[in-house]
Structure formats: C-alpha cells, structure tokens
Short mmCIF file of C-alpha atoms in Angstrom, two decimals:
data_model
loop_
_atom_site.label_atom_id
_atom_site.label_comp_id
_atom_site.label_asym_id
_atom_site.label_seq_id
_atom_site.Cartn_x
_atom_site.Cartn_y
_atom_site.Cartn_z
CA MET A 1 0.35 0.22 -0.04
CA THR A 2 2.91 2.28 0.35
CA GLN A 3 4.34 1.88 -2.86
CA LYS A 4 0.94 1.88 -4.51
CA PRO A 5 -1.48 3.52 -2.64
CA LEU A 6 -5.16 2.50 -2.71
CA THR A 7 -8.34 4.23 -2.15
CA SER A 8 -11.76 2.57 -1.52
CA GLY A 9 -10.08 -0.86 -1.39
CA ILE A 10 -11.96 -3.88 0.20
CA TYR A 11 -9.95 -6.15 2.47
CA PHE A 12 -10.53 -9.48 4.09
CA LEU A 13 -8.56 -9.67 7.56
CA ASP A 14 -8.30 -12.30 9.81
CA ILE A 15 -8.38 -10.83 13.42
CA GLU A 16 -5.92 -13.86 14.29
CA ILE A 17 -5.69 -13.14 18.04
CA GLY A 18 -2.34 -14.52 19.20
CA LYS A 19 -1.34 -15.93 22.50
CA ARG A 20 0.04 -12.74 23.74
CA LEU A 21 -1.96 -9.52 23.82
CA ASP A 22 0.82 -7.04 22.43
CA GLU A 23 1.19 -9.37 19.21
CA GLN A 24 -0.02 -7.70 16.18
CA ASN A 25 -3.41 -8.97 14.87
CA GLY A 26 -5.88 -8.22 12.21
CA LEU A 27 -7.04 -5.16 14.09
CA ASP A 28 -3.99 -3.73 13.92
CA LEU A 29 -3.78 -4.11 10.52
CA GLY A 30 -7.05 -2.49 9.95
CA GLU A 31 -6.00 0.52 11.76
CA ILE A 32 -2.81 0.91 9.46
CA ILE A 33 -5.33 0.26 6.29
CA LYS A 34 -7.60 3.32 7.62
CA LYS A 35 -4.94 5.36 7.95
CA GLN A 36 -4.12 5.19 4.40
CA ASP A 37 -7.39 4.57 3.04
CA PRO A 38 -9.88 6.09 4.82
CA LYS A 39 -12.77 4.59 2.53
CA ALA A 40 -11.56 1.32 2.87
CA GLN A 41 -14.27 -1.53 3.63
CA LEU A 42 -12.90 -3.78 6.39
CA ILE A 43 -14.27 -7.20 6.37
CA PHE A 44 -13.08 -8.92 9.23
CA VAL A 45 -12.80 -12.94 9.79
CA THR A 46 -12.67 -14.69 12.72
CA SER A 47 -13.18 -18.00 14.56
CA HIS A 48 -14.11 -16.35 17.84
CA GLN A 49 -17.79 -14.85 17.61
CA ASP A 50 -16.90 -12.63 21.04
CA MET A 51 -14.09 -10.80 19.09
CA ALA A 52 -16.70 -8.95 17.20
CA PHE A 53 -16.90 -6.37 19.70
CA LEU A 54 -13.29 -5.12 19.36
CA THR A 55 -13.64 -3.86 15.58
CA PHE A 56 -16.34 -1.57 17.32
CA GLN A 57 -14.48 -0.84 20.58
CA ARG A 58 -11.49 0.45 18.04
CA ARG A 59 -13.89 2.35 15.70
CA LEU A 60 -12.55 0.66 12.79
CA GLY A 61 -15.78 1.04 10.98
CA ALA A 62 -15.92 -2.33 9.91
CA SER A 63 -18.17 -2.97 6.80
CA ASN A 64 -18.91 -6.66 8.11
CA PHE A 65 -17.91 -9.51 10.36
CA ILE A 66 -17.63 -13.16 9.24
CA VAL A 67 -17.65 -15.75 12.07
CA LYS A 68 -15.60 -18.90 10.71
CA ASN A 69 -18.03 -22.08 12.19
CA GLY A 70 -16.42 -24.78 9.73
CA ASN A 71 -19.17 -24.68 7.35
CA ALA A 72 -17.58 -24.12 3.82
CA ASN A 73 -21.21 -23.00 2.17
CA ASP A 74 -21.81 -20.59 4.96
CA LEU A 75 -18.68 -18.89 5.18
CA ARG A 76 -18.93 -18.68 0.96
CA ARG A 77 -22.24 -17.22 1.49
CA ASN A 78 -21.07 -14.94 4.04
CA VAL A 79 -17.95 -13.87 1.87
CA THR A 80 -20.39 -13.10 -0.98
CA TYR A 81 -22.84 -11.41 0.90
CA SER A 82 -20.04 -9.03 2.39
CA LEU A 83 -18.59 -8.44 -1.00
CA GLU A 84 -22.05 -7.63 -2.46
CA GLN A 85 -22.24 -4.71 0.57
CA ALA A 86 -18.80 -3.52 0.34
CA VAL A 87 -19.29 -3.02 -3.71
CA ASP A 88 -22.53 -1.21 -3.05
CA ALA A 89 -20.99 1.51 -0.35
CA ILE A 90 -17.92 2.09 -2.41
CA ALA A 91 -20.34 2.77 -5.62
CA LYS A 92 -22.47 4.92 -3.46
CA TYR A 93 -19.34 6.87 -2.00
CA ARG A 94 -18.14 7.72 -5.82
CA TYR A 95 -21.25 8.63 -6.94
CA ILE A 96 -21.46 11.19 -3.79
CA GLN A 97 -17.65 12.17 -4.68
CA LYS A 98 -18.21 12.43 -8.20
CA ASN A 99 -21.34 14.95 -7.72
CA THR A 100 -20.00 16.80 -4.89
CA PHE A 101 -17.99 20.09 -5.23
CA SER A 102 -16.08 20.70 -2.14
CA TYR A 103 -14.00 24.09 -1.08
CA ARG A 104 -12.88 25.50 2.00
CA PHE A 105 -14.55 28.46 3.56
CA GLY A 106 -12.22 29.40 6.90
CA HIS A 107 -12.33 26.67 9.06
CA ASP A 108 -15.31 24.99 7.52
CA VAL A 109 -15.29 22.42 4.60
CA ARG A 110 -18.59 23.58 2.22
CA ASN A 111 -19.78 20.82 0.00
CA MET A 112 -22.36 21.64 -2.79
CA SER A 113 -23.99 19.99 -5.77
CA MET A 114 -21.73 19.70 -9.23
CA GLY A 115 -24.72 20.84 -10.66
CA ASP A 116 -24.57 24.22 -9.00
CA VAL A 117 -20.98 24.92 -10.16
CA VAL A 118 -21.09 27.60 -13.11
CA TYR A 119 -17.65 28.46 -13.41
CA VAL A 120 -14.55 29.17 -11.32
CA GLU A 121 -12.09 32.12 -12.26
CA THR A 122 -8.68 33.33 -10.53
CA THR A 123 -8.61 36.78 -8.78
CA PRO A 124 -5.96 39.56 -8.66
CA VAL A 125 -5.04 37.93 -5.04
CA PRO A 126 -2.67 35.21 -5.95
CA HIS A 127 -4.04 31.59 -4.89
CA LYS A 128 -7.43 32.81 -4.26
CA LEU A 129 -10.39 31.61 -6.18
CA ARG A 130 -13.86 32.73 -6.96
CA LEU A 131 -16.50 30.25 -7.63
CA VAL A 132 -19.71 31.31 -9.25
CA LYS A 133 -22.63 29.31 -8.35
CA THR A 134 -26.18 29.25 -9.69
CA THR A 135 -27.13 30.79 -6.43
CA GLY A 136 -24.48 33.50 -5.96
CA TRP A 137 -20.79 33.32 -5.47
CA ALA A 138 -17.81 32.31 -2.54
CA GLU A 139 -14.12 32.45 -2.76
CA PHE A 140 -11.80 30.04 -1.70
CA ILE A 141 -7.96 29.20 -1.76
CA GLY A 142 -7.00 26.92 -4.16
CA LYS A 143 -4.67 26.26 -7.63
CA LEU A 144 -7.46 26.43 -10.65
CA LYS A 145 -5.19 23.96 -12.61
CA GLU A 146 -5.74 21.17 -10.20
CA LEU A 147 -9.74 21.58 -10.26
CA PRO A 148 -10.17 19.48 -13.25
CA GLN A 149 -7.92 16.70 -12.05
CA LYS A 150 -9.85 16.75 -8.79
CA TYR A 151 -13.34 17.15 -10.66
CA PRO A 152 -13.53 15.55 -14.22
CA ALA A 153 -16.78 17.24 -14.82
CA LEU A 154 -15.08 20.72 -15.05
CA VAL A 155 -12.94 21.79 -17.91
CA GLN A 156 -10.30 24.67 -18.05
CA VAL A 157 -10.49 26.79 -21.36
CA SER A 158 -8.01 29.55 -20.35
CA GLU A 159 -5.57 30.33 -17.92
CA SER A 160 -8.22 32.05 -15.75
CA CYS A 161 -11.00 30.05 -15.91
CA VAL A 162 -12.40 26.54 -15.18
CA ILE A 163 -16.24 25.75 -16.36
CA ASN A 164 -18.80 23.55 -15.98
CA PRO A 165 -20.19 22.65 -19.26
CA ALA A 166 -23.43 21.54 -18.23
CA ASN A 167 -24.08 25.34 -17.12
CA VAL A 168 -23.08 27.00 -20.46
CA LYS A 169 -26.11 28.31 -22.35
CA GLU A 170 -24.69 29.49 -25.72
CA VAL A 171 -21.29 28.98 -27.00
CA ASP A 172 -19.98 31.31 -29.86
CA LEU A 173 -16.92 29.91 -31.44
CA LYS A 174 -16.34 32.69 -33.48
CA GLU A 175 -15.88 35.01 -30.98
CA LYS A 176 -14.69 32.42 -28.39
CA LYS A 177 -17.22 33.50 -25.99
CA LEU A 178 -19.21 31.15 -23.44
CA THR A 179 -22.59 32.61 -21.89
CA PHE A 180 -23.84 30.78 -18.90
CA ILE A 181 -27.02 30.14 -17.30
CA THR A 182 -26.37 33.25 -14.88
CA GLY A 183 -25.85 35.31 -17.95
CA ASP A 184 -22.51 35.72 -16.82
CA ILE A 185 -20.12 35.95 -20.16
CA ARG A 186 -16.50 34.51 -20.17
CA TYR A 187 -14.01 33.94 -22.92
CA PHE A 188 -11.76 30.91 -23.85
CA SER A 189 -8.33 31.07 -25.22
CA THR A 190 -7.37 30.30 -28.81
CA ARG A 191 -5.20 27.32 -27.10
CA ASN A 192 -8.37 25.80 -26.06
CA SER A 193 -10.87 26.30 -29.09
CA ARG A 194 -10.54 22.89 -30.34
CA LYS A 195 -11.11 21.43 -26.79
CA VAL A 196 -14.24 23.82 -26.67
CA ARG A 197 -15.55 22.57 -30.00
CA GLN A 198 -15.13 19.04 -29.37
CA LEU A 199 -16.86 19.50 -26.11
CA PHE A 200 -19.87 21.05 -27.23
CA GLN A 201 -20.36 19.27 -30.24
CA GLU A 202 -20.80 16.40 -28.50
CA ARG A 203 -23.96 17.62 -26.78
#
C-alpha cells in the first residue's frame, strides 16, 4: 500500500488473536489500512464470535464481520454477501464524490452539488479563486489547474477560468465566448478552441 496507495479498497482481515495481547493482529492491520485508505471497506474474519466487539471498540468502521464455523457453504455465502455490501458502499461513495464539489471557507469545508457550479476563476489575489454558483458566489484558496484533475466534470478553458459545461447556455466559437445560465460571459483561449468545439459538439 505504501508503494501503490489505494482508495476505497476492500480488505478481508483475519483477526488472529495471538497468545499474547501485545502481538499484532488483524485489528492492528485494519488501523494501518484506515490511515492510508480512510474509505476502506474492512471485512473481519475470525473463529471467535466474541471478538466482534473489538472492531467497534477501536472504531474501525468495519463493513462486516464473518465468523468461521467450519461450514464451507456458510463461509462462501457470507463472503459473497459481504463483498456485495462493500461494493455497494464504494459505489455510493464514488457517486457522491463525483457529484459533489468541496471547498474550504475559513475553517469549514463546504460541500455543494456539482450541478450548482457554474465556473471558477482566478482573482487578483494569488491563489484565491472565485466560485460562481447558480445561487451566488464564494471565494476560496486553491489552484485553478488542479480542479479539473480533482473534478472531471470541470473543464479549463483559459489560464483564468474553469467551467462546468452543463451550465453553459450559449457558445460563440467565432468570438470565443461562453454565456452561462447566470447571464455571465467568459472567453476561452485560442489554445483551448479545439477542446471547446469538441466538448460542445458532443452535446
């Protein structure tokens, strides 16, 4: 994991309580995984049913707990069910992540629907960006070029502007002009003309 960090992985961990309390076990490994992959789906496996409470005691957020009872069919059924639950949880998280735009406002992190993002542009103040929303605007600290990498729904059209194509009302390719649903107008650079043309031809 240290060489190739994962996100939203699914991990089966055997608790394997040793003879000594200070021996490393599956719970310790679970803590290490959660530090590197906070959205990890941890599925603990053990022969000791009374060990289940330890996962809650350590606040590991286990997605499931499988008790080995010696029955292969039961184990197979529980593994399948646990995998289905974990995959569903990851899918929901990724959907929310894909459709949510987050920015820091003071000490708070604000989350909003990606559909409400109109565009983001630079300001005269270094590293301060202006977020224009369907309901107003806000300013936050960030780097414009990093936004399309973090949010694939956004597209950079100039050195100073990143847009949400879904909220563009009109495109004037000749004047290199974009009119948004808010009535605002911004211009895209010559270098990005082909990108913009292809982007809106697909719509």
